[in-house]
XYZ file of C-alpha atoms in Angstrom:
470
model
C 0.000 0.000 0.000
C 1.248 3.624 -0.745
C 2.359 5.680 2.563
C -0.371 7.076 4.444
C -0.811 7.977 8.415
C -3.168 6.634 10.853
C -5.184 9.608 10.474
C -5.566 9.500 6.780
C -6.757 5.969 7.021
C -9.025 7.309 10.037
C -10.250 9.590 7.451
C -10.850 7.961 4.731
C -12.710 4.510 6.594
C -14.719 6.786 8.660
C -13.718 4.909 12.338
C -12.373 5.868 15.453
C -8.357 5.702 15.956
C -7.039 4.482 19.134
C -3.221 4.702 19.740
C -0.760 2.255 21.233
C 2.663 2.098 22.143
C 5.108 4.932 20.216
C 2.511 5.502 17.460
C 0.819 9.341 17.013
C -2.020 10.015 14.024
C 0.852 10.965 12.237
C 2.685 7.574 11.729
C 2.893 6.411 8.360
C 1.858 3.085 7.321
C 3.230 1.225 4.025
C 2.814 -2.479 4.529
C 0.905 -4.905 4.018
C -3.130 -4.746 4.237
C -4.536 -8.266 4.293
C -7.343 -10.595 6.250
C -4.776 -12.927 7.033
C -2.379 -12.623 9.980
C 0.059 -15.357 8.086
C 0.720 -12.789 5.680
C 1.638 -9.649 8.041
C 4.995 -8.241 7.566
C 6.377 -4.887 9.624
C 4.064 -2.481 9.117
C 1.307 -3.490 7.984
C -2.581 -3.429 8.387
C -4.480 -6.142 9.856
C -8.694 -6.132 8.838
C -10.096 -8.095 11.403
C -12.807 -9.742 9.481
C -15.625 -11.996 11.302
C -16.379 -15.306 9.368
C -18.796 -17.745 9.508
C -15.910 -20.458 10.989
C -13.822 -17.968 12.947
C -13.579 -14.317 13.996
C -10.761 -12.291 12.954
C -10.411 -10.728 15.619
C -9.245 -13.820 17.552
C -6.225 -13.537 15.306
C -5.111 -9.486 16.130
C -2.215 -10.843 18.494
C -0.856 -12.693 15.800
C -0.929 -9.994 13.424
C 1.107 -7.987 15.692
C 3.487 -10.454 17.113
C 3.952 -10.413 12.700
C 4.492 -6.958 12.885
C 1.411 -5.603 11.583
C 1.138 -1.824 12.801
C -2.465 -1.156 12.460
C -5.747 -3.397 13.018
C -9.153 -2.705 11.334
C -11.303 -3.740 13.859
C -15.386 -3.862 14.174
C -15.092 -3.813 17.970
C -12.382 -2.942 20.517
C -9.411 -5.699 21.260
C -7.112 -5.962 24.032
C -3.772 -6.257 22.395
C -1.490 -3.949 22.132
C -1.779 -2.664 18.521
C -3.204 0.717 17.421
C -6.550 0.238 15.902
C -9.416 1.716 14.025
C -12.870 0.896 15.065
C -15.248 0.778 12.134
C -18.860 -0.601 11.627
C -18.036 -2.620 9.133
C -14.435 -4.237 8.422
C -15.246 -5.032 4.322
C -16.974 -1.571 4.036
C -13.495 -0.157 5.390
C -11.342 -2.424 3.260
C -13.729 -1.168 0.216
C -13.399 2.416 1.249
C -9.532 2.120 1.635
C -9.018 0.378 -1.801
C -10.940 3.051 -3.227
C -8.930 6.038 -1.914
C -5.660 4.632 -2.653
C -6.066 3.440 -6.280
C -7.384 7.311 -7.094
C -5.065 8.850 -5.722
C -2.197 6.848 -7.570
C -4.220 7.295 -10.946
C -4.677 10.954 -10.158
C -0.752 11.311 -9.270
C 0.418 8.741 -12.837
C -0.105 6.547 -15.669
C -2.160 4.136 -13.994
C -4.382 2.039 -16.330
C -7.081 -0.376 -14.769
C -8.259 -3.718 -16.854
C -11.406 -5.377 -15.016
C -12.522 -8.822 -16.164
C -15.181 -11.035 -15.252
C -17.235 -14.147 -16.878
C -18.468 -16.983 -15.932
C -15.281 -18.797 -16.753
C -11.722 -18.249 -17.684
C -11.155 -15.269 -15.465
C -8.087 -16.228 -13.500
C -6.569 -17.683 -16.593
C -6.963 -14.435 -18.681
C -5.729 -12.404 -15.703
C -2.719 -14.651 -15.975
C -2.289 -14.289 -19.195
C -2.655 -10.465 -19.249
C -0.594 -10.189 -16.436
C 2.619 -11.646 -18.157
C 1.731 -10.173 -21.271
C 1.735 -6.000 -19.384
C 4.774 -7.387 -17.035
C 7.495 -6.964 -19.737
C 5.725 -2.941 -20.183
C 5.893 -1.783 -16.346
C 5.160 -3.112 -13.206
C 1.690 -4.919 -12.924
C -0.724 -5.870 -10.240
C -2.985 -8.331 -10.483
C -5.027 -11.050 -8.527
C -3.033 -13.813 -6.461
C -5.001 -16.800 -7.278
C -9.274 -16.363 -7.600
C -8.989 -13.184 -5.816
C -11.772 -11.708 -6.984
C -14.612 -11.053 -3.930
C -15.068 -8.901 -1.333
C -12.089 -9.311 0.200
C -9.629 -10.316 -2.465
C -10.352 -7.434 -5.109
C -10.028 -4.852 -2.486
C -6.692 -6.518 -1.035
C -5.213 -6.935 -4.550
C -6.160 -3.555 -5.537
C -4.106 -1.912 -2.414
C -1.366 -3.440 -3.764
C -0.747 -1.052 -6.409
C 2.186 1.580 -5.550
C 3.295 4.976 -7.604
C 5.009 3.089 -9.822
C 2.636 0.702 -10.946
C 1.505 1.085 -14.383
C -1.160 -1.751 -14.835
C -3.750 -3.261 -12.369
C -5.460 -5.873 -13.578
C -9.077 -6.833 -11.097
C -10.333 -10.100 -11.517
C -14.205 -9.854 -10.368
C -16.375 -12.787 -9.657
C -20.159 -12.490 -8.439
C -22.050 -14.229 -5.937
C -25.098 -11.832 -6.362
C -26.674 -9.557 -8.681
C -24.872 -6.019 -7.754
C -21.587 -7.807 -6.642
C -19.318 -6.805 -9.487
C -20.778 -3.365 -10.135
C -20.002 -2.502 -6.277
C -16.283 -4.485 -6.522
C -15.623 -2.561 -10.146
C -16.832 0.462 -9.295
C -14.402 0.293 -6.263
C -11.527 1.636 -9.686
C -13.879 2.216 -12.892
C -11.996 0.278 -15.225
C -10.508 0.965 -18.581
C -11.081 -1.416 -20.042
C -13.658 -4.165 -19.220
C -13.344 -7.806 -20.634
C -16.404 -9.827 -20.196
C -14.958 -13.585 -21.361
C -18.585 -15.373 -21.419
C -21.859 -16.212 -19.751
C -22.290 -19.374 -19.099
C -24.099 -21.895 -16.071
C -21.456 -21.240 -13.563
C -22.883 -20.417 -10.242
C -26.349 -19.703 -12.333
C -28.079 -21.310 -9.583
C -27.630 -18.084 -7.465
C -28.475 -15.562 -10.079
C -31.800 -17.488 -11.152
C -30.941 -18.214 -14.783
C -28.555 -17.586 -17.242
C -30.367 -14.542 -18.700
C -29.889 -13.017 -14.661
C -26.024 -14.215 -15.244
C -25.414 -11.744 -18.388
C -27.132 -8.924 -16.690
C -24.831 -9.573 -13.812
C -21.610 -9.745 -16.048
C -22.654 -6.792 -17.460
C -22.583 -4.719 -14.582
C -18.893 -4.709 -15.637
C -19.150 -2.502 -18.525
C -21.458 -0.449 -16.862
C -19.061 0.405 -14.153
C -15.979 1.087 -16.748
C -15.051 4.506 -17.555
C -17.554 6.454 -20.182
C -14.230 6.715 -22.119
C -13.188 3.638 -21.547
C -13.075 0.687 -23.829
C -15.195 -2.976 -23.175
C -13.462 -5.861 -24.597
C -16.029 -8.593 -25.976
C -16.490 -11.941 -27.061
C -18.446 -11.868 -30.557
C -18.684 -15.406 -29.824
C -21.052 -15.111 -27.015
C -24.705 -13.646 -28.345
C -25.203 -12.496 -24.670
C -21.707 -11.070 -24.234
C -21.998 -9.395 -27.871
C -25.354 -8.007 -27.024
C -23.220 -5.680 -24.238
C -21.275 -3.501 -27.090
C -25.065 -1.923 -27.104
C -24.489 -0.506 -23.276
C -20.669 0.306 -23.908
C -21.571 2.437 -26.927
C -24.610 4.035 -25.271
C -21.997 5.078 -22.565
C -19.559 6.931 -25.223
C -17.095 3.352 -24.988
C -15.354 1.890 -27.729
C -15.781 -1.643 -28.281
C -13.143 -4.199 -29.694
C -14.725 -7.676 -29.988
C -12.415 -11.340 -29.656
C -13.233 -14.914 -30.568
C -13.574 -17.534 -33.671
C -16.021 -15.436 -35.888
C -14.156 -13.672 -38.629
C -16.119 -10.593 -37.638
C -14.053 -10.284 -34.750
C -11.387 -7.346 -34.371
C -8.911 -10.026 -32.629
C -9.834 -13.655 -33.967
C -8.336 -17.382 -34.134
C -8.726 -20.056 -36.872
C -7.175 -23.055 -37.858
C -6.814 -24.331 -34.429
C -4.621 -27.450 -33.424
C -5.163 -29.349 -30.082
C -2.228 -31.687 -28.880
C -0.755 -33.057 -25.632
C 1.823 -29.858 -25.971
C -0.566 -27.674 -26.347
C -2.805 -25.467 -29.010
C -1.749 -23.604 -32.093
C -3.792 -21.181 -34.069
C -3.325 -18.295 -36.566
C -3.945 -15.117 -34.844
C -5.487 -12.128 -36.992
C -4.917 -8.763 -35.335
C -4.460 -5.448 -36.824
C -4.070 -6.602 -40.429
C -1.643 -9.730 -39.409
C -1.684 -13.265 -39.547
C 0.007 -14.703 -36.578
C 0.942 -17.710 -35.045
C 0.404 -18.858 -31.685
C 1.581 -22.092 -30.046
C -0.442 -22.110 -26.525
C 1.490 -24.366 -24.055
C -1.841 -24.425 -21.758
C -3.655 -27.271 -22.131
C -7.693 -27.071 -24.349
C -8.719 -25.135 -27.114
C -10.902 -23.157 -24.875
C -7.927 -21.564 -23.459
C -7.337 -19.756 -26.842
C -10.335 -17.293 -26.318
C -9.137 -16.341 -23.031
C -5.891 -15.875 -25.136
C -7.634 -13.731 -27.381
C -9.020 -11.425 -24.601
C -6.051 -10.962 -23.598
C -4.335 -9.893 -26.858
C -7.080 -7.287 -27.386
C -6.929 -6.069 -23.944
C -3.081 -5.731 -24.048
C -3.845 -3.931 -27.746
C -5.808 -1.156 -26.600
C -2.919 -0.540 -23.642
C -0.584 -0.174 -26.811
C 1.157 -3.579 -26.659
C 1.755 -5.221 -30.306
C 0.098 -8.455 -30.920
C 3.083 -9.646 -31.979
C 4.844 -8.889 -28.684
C 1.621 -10.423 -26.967
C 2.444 -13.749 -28.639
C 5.844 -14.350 -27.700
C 4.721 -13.418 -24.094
C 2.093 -15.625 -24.325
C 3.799 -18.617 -25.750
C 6.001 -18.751 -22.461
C 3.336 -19.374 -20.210
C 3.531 -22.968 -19.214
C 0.313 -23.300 -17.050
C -2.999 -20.746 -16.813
C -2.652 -21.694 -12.445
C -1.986 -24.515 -10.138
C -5.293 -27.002 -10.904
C -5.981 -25.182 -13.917
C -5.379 -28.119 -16.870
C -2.047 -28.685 -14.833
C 0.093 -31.273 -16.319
C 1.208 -33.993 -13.599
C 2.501 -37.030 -13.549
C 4.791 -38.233 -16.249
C 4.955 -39.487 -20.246
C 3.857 -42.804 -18.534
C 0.588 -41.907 -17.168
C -0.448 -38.046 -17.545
C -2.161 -36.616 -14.925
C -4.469 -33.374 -15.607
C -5.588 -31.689 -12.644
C -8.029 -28.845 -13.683
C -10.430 -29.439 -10.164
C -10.306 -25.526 -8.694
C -13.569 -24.878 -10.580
C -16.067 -26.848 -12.345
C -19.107 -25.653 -14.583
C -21.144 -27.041 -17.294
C -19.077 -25.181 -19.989
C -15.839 -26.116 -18.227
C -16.644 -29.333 -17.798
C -17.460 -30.027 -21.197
C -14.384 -28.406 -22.311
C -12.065 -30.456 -20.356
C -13.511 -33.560 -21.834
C -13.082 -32.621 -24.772
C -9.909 -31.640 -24.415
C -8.887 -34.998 -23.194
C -10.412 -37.010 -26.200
C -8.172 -34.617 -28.634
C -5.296 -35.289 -26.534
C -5.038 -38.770 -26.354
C -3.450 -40.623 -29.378
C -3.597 -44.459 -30.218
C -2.954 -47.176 -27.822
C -3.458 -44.365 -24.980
C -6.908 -44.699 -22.634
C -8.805 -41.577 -21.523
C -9.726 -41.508 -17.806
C -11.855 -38.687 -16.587
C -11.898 -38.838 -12.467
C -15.101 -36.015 -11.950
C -16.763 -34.991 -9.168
C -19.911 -32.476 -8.416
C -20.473 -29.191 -10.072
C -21.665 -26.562 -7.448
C -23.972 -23.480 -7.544
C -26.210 -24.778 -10.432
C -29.536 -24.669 -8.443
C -32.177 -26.221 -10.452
C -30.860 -27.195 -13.659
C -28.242 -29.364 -11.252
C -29.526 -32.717 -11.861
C -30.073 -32.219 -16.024
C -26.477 -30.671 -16.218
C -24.946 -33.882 -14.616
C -26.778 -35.633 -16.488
C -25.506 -33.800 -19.590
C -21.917 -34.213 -18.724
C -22.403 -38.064 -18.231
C -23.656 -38.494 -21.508
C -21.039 -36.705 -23.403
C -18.198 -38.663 -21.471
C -20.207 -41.514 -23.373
C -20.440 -40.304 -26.465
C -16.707 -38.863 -26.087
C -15.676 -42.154 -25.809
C -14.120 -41.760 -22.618
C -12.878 -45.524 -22.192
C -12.851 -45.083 -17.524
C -15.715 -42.685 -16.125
C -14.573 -42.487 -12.272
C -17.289 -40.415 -10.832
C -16.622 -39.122 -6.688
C -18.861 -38.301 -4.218
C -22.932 -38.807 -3.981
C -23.401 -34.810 -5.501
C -21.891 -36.431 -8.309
C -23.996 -39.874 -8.647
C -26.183 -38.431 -10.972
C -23.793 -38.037 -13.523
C -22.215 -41.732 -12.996
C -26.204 -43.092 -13.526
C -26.443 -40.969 -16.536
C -23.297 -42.612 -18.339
C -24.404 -45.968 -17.210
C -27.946 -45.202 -18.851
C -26.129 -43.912 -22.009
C -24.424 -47.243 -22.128
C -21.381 -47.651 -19.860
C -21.055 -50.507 -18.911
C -18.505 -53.424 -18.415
C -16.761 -51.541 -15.686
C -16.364 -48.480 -17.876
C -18.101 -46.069 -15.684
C -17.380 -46.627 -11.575
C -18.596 -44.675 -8.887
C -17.237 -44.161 -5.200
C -18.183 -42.213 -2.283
C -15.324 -40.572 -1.270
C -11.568 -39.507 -2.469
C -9.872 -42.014 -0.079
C -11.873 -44.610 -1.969
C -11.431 -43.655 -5.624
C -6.997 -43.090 -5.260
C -7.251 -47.156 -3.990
C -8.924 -47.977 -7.127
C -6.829 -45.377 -9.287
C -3.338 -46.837 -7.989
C -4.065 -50.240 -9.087
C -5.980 -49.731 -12.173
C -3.822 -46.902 -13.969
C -1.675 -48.165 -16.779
C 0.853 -47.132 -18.965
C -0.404 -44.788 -21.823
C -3.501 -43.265 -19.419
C -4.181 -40.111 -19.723
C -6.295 -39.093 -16.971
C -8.674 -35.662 -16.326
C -9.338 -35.219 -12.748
C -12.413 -32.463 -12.352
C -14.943 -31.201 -10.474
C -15.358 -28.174 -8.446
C -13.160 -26.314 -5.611
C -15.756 -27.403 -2.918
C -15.227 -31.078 -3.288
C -11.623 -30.922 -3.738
C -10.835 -33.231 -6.381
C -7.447 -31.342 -6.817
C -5.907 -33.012 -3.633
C -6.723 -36.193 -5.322
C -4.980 -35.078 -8.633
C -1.740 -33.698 -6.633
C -1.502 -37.575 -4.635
C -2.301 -38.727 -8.381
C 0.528 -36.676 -9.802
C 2.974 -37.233 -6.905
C 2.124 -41.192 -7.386
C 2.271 -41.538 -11.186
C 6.001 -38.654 -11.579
């Protein structure tokens, strides 16, 4: 965080400053400002936040014994640490992140890229992230951190010198993104897709694009929205940038697009494409694992674009990224047996993109295994889009259908109704269960998806898979 005293922070999160030890209102603080007292350093600010497991606040001596100068606190604590008392602790952290990215975009160059969608975030932030790295320092999302608590954190990252911050903005609500955005009115906002990820909380997919959109709607009037043409319901949102004076550049397959791929090539090393970008044909070899990973590519070729970055230069950047994130289509294992663990997230569109991603990748005399587990969030249409993904592992020809944990049964039934059978498809209750099975019956030449979504944890499974099979 840039330097401010205790009595600019005061200020600015409207609470009450109580002094300890040495300090005065006018001690600067630089550090740190996080939720977690694992990551306090000297100097920095502790927010005390309550949880439904555990209270922060239970954790303010540890945040000083760290170092940490200052707590955000909802209530008074005992320790020894000067503190601000505040209604709210998120409010605060909101409030905080909000004074200190203006005031370094009032004082520089400062350029904000917001992205959201219902999938591919986090990869695209990676990807623009290395891509703006080689142009000036960049700040952007450790991780997923993209709520109410890991926007604003990320976000008071950004110092003088920083020249890029790129947000990463999920939703768990309608609202959520337009309050998180409008936290730093982006630049430019990239809206990747809308798809049935976490649909179940917005009450339909048609709810999900009016969320997403919120984005654009919180971006600068003079600002630029970054679309996928390939996406009818993310298309349809050039209608609110240009109604708010934005200028729209569009990505994906359709030769309409102002940043497009064809001629696409899937392979255990990854995908290649042609590129066409301001009047060039270029090629891209994508080390990350799927064709789907290519429009997240794209967005972040046009994104980098509009910041003045060649697409030419974006390629080569791109083309050294080895993995999108740790459990994102992360290679494990070894030539022998081939471990992908892509079980942070799971959604219908993921889902179906993994699988298919496996059946390109797998060559003759080599067996597809796809270990899956639930998909949360989905609300009503749960049970049909289990159901869906069971029957294209079917007709994918997925030769071992391991399916964990009973949220997940419906999808094991469904590819035993489509015709699994013999063994094919297998079903067990818990992780423990499935790796006993998986240790004897992997083979040489297996290639092997483990999915599902972060709640159920498949990814722990992968790693002992990955650690078993290197």
């Amino acid at each position: 965080m840039i330097a401010l005293s205790l009595a600019e922070i005061a200020a600015v999160v409207g609470g009450d400053l109580r002094l300890a030890g040495s300090s005065t209102a006018d001690t600067v603080v630089d550090g740190v400002v996080d939720t977690d007292s694992r990551n306090m350093v000297p100097g920095s600010v502790f927010v005390a936040k309550p949880g439904a497991e555990t209270d922060g606040h239970r954790f303010v001596g540890s945040a000083l014994a760290a170092g940490a100068a200052l707590a955000i606190v909802e209530h008074a604590v005992d320790d020894e640490i000067t503190q601000i008392i505040v209604p709210d602790v998120i409010v605060a952290l909101a409030d905080l992140a909000r004074e200190v990215v203006a005031r370094v975009r009032a004082a520089g160059d400062l350029r904000i890229v917001g992205i959201t969608g219902s999938n591919g975030k986090t990869t695209t932030k990676n990807f623009l992230a290395r891509i703006l790295a080689d142009e000036g320092e960049t700040v952007a999302p450790i991780n997923s951190y993209n709520n109410e608590v890991g926007a604003p954190v990320t976000m008071l990252r950004v110092t003088y010198d920083t020249r890029f911050l790129v947000s990463e903005f999920g939703a768990d609500a309608p609202g959520s993104i337009a309050r998180l955005a409008g936290l730093v009115e982006p630049d430019i906002a990239v809206v990747l897709m809308v798809g049935m990820a976490h649909a179940g909380g917005f009450g339909g997919i048609e709810a999900t694009a009016k969320a997403k959109s919120e984005l654009v709607a919180a971006a600068r009037p003079e600002g630029t929205a970054v679309l996928n043409i390939d996406d009818s319901r993310v298309a349809a949102m050039g209608e609110l940038a240009r109604s708010r004076g934005m200028q729209v550049v569009s990505f994906g397959q359709s030769t309409a697009a102002d940043v497009q791929a064809h001629d696409l090539e899937v392979t255990a090393s990854g995908t290649s494409c042609i590129i066409e970008a301001a009047g060039q044909s270029l090629p891209l070899h994508l080390r990350v694992l799927g064709a789907h990973h290519i429009g997240n590519a794209l967005a972040a070729i046009a994104a980098a674009g509009v910041l003045g970055v060649s697409a030419s230069d974006a390629i080569a950047r791109l083309e050294t990224v080895e993995i999108a994130e740790r459990w994102r289509m992360q290679p494990m294992g070894s030539d022998r047996v081939r471990i992908i663990n892509d079980a942070y997230n799971a959604s219908p569109d993921s889902m179906s993109a993994a699988l298919r991603t496996l059946a390109q990748i797998t060559g003759p005399g080599e067996r597809t295994v796809a270990v899956l587990g639930a998909m949360s969030e989905l609300g009503e249409t749960a049970g049909e889009e289990h159901d869906r993904i069971g029957l294209l592992a079917v007709r994918l020809n997925i030769q071992r259908i391991v399916v964990v944990g009973p949220e997940a049964r419906r999808l094991y039934i469904s590819a035993i109704g489509e015709g699994s059978w013999d063994s094919e498809a297998i079903f067990f209750p818990d992780q423990d269960a499935a790796f006993d099975y998986l240790r004897t019956e992997l083979r040489d030449g297996d290639r092997v998806l483990v999915k599902s979504s972060n709640s159920v944890g498949l990814r722990h499974l992968g790693d002992r898979l990955g650690e078993l099979f290197s």
